[in-house]
PDB file of C-alpha atoms in Angstrom:
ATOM      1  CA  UNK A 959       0.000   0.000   0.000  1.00  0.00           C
ATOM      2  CA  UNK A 960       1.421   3.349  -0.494  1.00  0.00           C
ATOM      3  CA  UNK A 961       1.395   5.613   1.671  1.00  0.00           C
ATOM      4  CA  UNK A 962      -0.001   8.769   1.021  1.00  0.00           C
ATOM      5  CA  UNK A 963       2.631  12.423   0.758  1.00  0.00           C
ATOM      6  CA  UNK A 964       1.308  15.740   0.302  1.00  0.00           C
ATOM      7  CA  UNK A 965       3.560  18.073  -1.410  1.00  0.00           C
ATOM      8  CA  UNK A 966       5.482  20.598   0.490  1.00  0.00           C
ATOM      9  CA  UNK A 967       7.291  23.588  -1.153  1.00  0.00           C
ATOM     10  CA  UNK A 968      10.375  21.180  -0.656  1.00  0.00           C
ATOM     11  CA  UNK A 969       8.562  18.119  -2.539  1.00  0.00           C
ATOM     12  CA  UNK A 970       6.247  19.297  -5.792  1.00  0.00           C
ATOM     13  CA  UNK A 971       3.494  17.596  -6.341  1.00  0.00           C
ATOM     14  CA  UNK A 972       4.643  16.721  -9.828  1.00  0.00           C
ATOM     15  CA  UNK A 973       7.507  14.663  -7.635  1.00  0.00           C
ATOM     16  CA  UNK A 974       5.287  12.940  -5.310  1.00  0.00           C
ATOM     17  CA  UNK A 975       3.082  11.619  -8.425  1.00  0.00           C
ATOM     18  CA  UNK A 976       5.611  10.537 -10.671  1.00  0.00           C
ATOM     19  CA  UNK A 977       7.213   9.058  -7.442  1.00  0.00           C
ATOM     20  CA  UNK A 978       3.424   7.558  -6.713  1.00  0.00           C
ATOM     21  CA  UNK A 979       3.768   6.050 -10.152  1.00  0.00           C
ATOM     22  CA  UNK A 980       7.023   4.645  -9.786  1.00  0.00           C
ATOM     23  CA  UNK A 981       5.977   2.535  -7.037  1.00  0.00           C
ATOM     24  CA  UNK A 982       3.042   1.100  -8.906  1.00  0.00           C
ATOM     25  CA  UNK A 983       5.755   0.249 -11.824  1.00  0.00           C
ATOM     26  CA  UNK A 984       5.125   2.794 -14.824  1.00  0.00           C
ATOM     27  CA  UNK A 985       8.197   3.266 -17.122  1.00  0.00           C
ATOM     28  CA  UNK A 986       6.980   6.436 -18.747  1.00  0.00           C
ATOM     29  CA  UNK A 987       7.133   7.467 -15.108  1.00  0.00           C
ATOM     30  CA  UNK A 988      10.790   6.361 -14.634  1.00  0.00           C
ATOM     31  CA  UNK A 989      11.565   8.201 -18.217  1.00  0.00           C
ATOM     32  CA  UNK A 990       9.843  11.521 -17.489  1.00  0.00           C
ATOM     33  CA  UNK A 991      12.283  11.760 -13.796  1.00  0.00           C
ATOM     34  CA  UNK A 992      15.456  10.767 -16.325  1.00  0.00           C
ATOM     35  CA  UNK A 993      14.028  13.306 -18.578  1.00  0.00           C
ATOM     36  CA  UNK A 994      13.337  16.414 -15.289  1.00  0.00           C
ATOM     37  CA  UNK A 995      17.084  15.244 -13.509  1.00  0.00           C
ATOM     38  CA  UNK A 996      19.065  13.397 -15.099  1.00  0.00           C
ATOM     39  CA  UNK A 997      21.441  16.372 -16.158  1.00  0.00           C
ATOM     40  CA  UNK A 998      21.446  16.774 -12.136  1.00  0.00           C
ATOM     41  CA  UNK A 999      22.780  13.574 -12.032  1.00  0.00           C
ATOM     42  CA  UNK A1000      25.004  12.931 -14.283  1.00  0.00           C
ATOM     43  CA  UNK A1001      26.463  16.972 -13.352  1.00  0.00           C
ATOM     44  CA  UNK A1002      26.787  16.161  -9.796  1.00  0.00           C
ATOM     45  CA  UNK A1003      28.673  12.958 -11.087  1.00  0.00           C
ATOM     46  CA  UNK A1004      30.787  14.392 -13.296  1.00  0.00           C
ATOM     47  CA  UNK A1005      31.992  17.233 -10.462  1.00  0.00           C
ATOM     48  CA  UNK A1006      33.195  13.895  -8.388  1.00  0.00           C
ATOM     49  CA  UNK A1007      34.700  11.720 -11.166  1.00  0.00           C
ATOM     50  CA  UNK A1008      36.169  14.074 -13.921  1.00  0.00           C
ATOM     51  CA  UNK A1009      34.750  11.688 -16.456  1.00  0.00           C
ATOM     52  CA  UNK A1010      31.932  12.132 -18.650  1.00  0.00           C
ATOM     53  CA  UNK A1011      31.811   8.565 -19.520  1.00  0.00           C
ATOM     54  CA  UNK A1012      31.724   7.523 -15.808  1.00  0.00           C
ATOM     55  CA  UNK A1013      29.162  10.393 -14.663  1.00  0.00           C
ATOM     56  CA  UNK A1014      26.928   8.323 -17.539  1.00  0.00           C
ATOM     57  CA  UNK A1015      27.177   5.505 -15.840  1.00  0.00           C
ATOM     58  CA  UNK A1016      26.725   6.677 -12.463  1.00  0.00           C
ATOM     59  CA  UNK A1017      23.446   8.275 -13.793  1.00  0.00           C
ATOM     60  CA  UNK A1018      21.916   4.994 -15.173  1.00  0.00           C
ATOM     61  CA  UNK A1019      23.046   3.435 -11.769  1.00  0.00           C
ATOM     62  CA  UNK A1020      20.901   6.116  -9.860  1.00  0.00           C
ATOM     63  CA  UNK A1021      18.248   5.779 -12.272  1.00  0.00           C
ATOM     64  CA  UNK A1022      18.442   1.671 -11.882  1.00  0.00           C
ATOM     65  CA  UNK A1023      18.243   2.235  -8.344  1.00  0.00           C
ATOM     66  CA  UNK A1024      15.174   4.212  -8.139  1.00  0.00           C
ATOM     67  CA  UNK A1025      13.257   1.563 -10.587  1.00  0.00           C
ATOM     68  CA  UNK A1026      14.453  -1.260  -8.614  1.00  0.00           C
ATOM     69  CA  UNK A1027      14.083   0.230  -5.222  1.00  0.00           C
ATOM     70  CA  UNK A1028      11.744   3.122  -5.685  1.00  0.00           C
ATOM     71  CA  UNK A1029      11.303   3.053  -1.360  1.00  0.00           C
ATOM     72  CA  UNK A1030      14.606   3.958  -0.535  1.00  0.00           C
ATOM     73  CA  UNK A1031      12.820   7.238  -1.508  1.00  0.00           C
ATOM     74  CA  UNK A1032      10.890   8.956   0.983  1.00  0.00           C
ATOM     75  CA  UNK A1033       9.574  12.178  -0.064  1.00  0.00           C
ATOM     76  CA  UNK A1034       8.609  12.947   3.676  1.00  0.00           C
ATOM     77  CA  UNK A1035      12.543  13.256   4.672  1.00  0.00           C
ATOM     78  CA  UNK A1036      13.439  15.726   1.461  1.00  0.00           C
ATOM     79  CA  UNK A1037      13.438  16.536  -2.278  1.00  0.00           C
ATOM     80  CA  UNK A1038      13.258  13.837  -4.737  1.00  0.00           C
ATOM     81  CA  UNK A1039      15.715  16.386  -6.502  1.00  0.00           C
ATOM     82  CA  UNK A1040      17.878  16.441  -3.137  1.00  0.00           C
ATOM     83  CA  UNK A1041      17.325  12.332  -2.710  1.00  0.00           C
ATOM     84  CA  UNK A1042      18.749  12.687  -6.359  1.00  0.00           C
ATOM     85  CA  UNK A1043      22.120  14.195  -5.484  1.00  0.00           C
ATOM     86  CA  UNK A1044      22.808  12.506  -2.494  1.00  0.00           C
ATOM     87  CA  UNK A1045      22.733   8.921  -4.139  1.00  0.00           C
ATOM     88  CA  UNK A1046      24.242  10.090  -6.837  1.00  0.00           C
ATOM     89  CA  UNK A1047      27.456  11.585  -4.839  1.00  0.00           C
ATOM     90  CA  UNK A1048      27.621   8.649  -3.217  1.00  0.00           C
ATOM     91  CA  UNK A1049      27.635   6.320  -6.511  1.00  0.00           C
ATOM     92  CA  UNK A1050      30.679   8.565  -7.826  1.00  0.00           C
ATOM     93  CA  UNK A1051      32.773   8.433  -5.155  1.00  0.00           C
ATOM     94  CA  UNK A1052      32.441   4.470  -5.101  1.00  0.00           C
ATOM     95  CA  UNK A1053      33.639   5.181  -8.686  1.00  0.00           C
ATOM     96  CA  UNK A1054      36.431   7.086  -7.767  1.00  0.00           C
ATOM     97  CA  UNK A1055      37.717   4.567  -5.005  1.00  0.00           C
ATOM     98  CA  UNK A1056      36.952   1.728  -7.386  1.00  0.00           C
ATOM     99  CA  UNK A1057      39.118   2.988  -9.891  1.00  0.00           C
ATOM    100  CA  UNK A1058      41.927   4.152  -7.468  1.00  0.00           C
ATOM    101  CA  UNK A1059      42.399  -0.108  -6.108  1.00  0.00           C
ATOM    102  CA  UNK A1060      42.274  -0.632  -9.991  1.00  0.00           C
ATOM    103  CA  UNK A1061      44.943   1.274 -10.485  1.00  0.00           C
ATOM    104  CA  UNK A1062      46.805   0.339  -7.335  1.00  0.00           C
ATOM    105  CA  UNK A1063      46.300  -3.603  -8.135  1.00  0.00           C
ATOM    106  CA  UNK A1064      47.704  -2.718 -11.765  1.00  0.00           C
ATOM    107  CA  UNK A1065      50.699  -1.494 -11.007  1.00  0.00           C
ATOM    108  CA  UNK A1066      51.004  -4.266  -8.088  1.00  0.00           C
ATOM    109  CA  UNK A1067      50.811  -6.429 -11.290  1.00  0.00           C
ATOM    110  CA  UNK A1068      53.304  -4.533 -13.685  1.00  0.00           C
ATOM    111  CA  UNK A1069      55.969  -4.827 -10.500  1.00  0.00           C
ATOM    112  CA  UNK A1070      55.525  -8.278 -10.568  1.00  0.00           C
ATOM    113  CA  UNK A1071      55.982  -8.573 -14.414  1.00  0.00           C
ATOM    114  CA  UNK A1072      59.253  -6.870 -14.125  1.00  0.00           C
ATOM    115  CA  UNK A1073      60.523 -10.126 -12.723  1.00  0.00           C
ATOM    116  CA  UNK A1074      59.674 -11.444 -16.197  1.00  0.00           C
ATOM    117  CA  UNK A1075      62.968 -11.175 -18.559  1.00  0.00           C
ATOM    118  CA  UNK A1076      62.205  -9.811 -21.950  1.00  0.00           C
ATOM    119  CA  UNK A1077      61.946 -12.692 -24.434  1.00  0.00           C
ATOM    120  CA  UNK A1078      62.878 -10.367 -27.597  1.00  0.00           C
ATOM    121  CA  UNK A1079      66.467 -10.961 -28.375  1.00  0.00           C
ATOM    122  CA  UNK A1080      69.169  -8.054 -28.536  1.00  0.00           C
ATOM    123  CA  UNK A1081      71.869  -8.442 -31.508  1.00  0.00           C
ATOM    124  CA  UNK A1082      74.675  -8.913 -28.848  1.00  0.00           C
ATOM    125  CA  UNK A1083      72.841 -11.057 -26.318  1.00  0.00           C
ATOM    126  CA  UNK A1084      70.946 -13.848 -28.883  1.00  0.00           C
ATOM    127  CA  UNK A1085      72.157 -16.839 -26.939  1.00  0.00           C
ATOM    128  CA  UNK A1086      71.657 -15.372 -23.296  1.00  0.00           C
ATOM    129  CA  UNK A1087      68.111 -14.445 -24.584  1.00  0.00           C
ATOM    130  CA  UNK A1088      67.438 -17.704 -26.061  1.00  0.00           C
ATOM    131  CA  UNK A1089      67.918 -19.697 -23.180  1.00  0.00           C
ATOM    132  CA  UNK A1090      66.118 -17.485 -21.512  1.00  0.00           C
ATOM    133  CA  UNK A1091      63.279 -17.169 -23.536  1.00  0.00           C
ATOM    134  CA  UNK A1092      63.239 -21.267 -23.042  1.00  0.00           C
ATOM    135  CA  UNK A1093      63.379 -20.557 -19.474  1.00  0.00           C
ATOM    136  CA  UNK A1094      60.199 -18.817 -18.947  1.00  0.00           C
ATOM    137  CA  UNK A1095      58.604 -21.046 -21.433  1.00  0.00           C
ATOM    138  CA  UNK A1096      59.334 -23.562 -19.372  1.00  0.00           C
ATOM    139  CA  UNK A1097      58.264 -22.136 -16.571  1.00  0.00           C
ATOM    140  CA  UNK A1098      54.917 -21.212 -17.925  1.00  0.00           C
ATOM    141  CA  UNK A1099      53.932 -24.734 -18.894  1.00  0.00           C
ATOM    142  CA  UNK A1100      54.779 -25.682 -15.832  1.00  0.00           C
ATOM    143  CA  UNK A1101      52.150 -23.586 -14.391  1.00  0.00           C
ATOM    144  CA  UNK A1102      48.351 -24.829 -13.819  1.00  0.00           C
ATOM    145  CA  UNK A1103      46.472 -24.490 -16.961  1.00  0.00           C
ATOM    146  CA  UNK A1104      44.033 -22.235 -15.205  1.00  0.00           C
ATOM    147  CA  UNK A1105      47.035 -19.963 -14.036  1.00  0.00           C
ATOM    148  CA  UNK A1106      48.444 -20.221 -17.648  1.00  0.00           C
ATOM    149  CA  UNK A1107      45.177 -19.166 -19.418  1.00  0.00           C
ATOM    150  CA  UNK A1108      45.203 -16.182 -17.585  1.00  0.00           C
ATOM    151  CA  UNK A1109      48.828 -15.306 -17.982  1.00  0.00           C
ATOM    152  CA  UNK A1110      48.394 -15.704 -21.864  1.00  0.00           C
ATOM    153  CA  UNK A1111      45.610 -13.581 -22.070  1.00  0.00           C
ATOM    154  CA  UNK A1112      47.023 -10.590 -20.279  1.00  0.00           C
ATOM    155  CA  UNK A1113      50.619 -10.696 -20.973  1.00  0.00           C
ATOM    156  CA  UNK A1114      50.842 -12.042 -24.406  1.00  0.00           C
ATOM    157  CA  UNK A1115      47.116 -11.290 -25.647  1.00  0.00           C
ATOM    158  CA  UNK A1116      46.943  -7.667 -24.621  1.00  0.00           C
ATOM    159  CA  UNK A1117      43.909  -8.254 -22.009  1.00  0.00           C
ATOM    160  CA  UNK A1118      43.304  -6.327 -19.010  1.00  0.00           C
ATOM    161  CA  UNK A1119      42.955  -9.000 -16.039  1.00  0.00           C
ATOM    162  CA  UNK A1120      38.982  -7.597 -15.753  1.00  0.00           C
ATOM    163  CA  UNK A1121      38.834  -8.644 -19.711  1.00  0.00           C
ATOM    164  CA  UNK A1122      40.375 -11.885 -19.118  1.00  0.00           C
ATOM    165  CA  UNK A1123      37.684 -12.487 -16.513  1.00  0.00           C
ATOM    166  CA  UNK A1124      34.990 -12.377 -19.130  1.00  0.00           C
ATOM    167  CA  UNK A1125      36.715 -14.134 -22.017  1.00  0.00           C
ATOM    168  CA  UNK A1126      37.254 -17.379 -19.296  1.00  0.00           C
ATOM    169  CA  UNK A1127      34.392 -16.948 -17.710  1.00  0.00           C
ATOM    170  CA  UNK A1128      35.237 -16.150 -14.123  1.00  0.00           C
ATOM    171  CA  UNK A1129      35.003 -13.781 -11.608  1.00  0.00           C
ATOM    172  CA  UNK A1130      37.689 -10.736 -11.697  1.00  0.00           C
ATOM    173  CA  UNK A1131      38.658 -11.724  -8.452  1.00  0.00           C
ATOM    174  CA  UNK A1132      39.646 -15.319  -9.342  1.00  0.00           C
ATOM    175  CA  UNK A1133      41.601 -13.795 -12.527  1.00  0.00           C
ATOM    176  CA  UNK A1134      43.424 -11.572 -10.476  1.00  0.00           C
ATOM    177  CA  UNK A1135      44.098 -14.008  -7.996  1.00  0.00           C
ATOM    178  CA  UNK A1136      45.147 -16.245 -10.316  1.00  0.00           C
ATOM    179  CA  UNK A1137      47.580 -14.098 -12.263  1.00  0.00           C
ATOM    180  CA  UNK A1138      49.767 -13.304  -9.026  1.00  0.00           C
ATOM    181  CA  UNK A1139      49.769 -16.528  -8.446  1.00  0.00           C
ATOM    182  CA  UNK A1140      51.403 -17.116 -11.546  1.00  0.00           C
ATOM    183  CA  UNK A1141      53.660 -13.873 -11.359  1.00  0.00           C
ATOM    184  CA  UNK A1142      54.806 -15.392  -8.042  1.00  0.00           C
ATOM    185  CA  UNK A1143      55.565 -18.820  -9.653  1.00  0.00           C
ATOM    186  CA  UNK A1144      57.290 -17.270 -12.596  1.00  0.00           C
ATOM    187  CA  UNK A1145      59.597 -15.019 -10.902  1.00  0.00           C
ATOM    188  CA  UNK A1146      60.521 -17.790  -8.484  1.00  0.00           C
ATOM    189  CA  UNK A1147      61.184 -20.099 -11.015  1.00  0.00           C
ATOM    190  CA  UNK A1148      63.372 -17.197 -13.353  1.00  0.00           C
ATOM    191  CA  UNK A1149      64.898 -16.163 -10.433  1.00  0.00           C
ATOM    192  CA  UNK A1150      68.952 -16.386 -10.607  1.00  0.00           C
ATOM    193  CA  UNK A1151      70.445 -19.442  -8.445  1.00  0.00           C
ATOM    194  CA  UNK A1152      72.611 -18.135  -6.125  1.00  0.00           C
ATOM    195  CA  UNK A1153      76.084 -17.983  -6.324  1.00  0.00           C
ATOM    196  CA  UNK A1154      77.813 -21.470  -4.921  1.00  0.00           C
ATOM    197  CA  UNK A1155      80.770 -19.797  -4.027  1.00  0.00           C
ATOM    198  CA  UNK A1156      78.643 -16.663  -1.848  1.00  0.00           C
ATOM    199  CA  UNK A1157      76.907 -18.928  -0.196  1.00  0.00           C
ATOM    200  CA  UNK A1158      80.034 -21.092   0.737  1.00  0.00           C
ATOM    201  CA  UNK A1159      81.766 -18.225   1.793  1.00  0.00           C
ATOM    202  CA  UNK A1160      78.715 -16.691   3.580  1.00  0.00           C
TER     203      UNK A1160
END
């Protein structure tokens, strides 16, 4: 049952009956509140992320929200235009921090890859390179296949680890947790032996 609001000078009544709708499930309601703030939205988004593209997305989250969920609204606590900002502030700065432990587990990644040797020989180091290029294909097949796949995909295919989560089928977590995995085996396995001599004399 919904609960009956009158409109304050806060809350037009146009708000309350497109909210009223909402509830009951009418798109065209949905479309005409995109239509009256959805350039609130997506500006209030933009301020936080600095993205266009992301503020977009952030607005079709709000938007999602509000269809799904249309009672986390209550017009007797505020504005639907105020209810509007907040949620959408809120959705940004998720972006935001989202992006930031993107970036963060990237580079994590890209440290690890260092450990890697670069399999493209140079004119004065062909042999060295060869046997190392063996190396670390040795290595690699010695990893588990699902480790491997990964690996392949976002160090000789080009794929972000979030890409290679689609293309296999799993979780992002799982591909990211898989590819350290791998970096870890890799690097321990390409790692120099040490010196028989240092550690006699150590």
């Amino acid at each position: 049952m919904v609960v009956p609001v009158e409109p304050t000078l806060e809350q037009p009544s146009i708000d309350v009956e497109l909210h009223r709708r909402l509830v009951y499930g009418d798109e065209s309601a949905l479309r005409e509140l995109y239509a009256a703030y959805g350039g609130l939205v997506r500006r209030v988004a933009v301020r936080v992320t600095r993205s266009p593209a992301a503020a977009e997305d952030v607005a079709q989250e709000v938007f999602a929200q509000l269809w799904s969920r249309p009672y986390g609204f209550d017009a007797r606590r505020g504005s639907l235009r105020t209810w509007l900002s907040m949620v959408a502030h809120r959705r940004a700065v998720d972006w935001v921090r989202g992006e930031a432990r993107h970036r963060k587990d990237a580079r994590a990644d890209d440290s690890a890859l260092h450990a890697i040797p670069d399999t493209g020989p140079g004119p004065a180091e062909a042999v060295v390179d060869r046997e190392r290029s063996l190396e670390l294909h040795t290595a690699l097949a010695e990893l588990p296949r699902p480790q491997r796949e990964v690996v392949h995909l976002a160090y000789f295919a080009g794929r972000t680890y979030r890409q290679a989560a689609v293309e296999l089928g799993i979780p992002e977590g799982t591909a990211k947790t898989r590819l350290r995995s791998a970096l870890r085996k890799l690097a321990e396995s390409l790692a120099d032996p040490p010196d028989p001599a240092a550690v006699r004399g150590a």
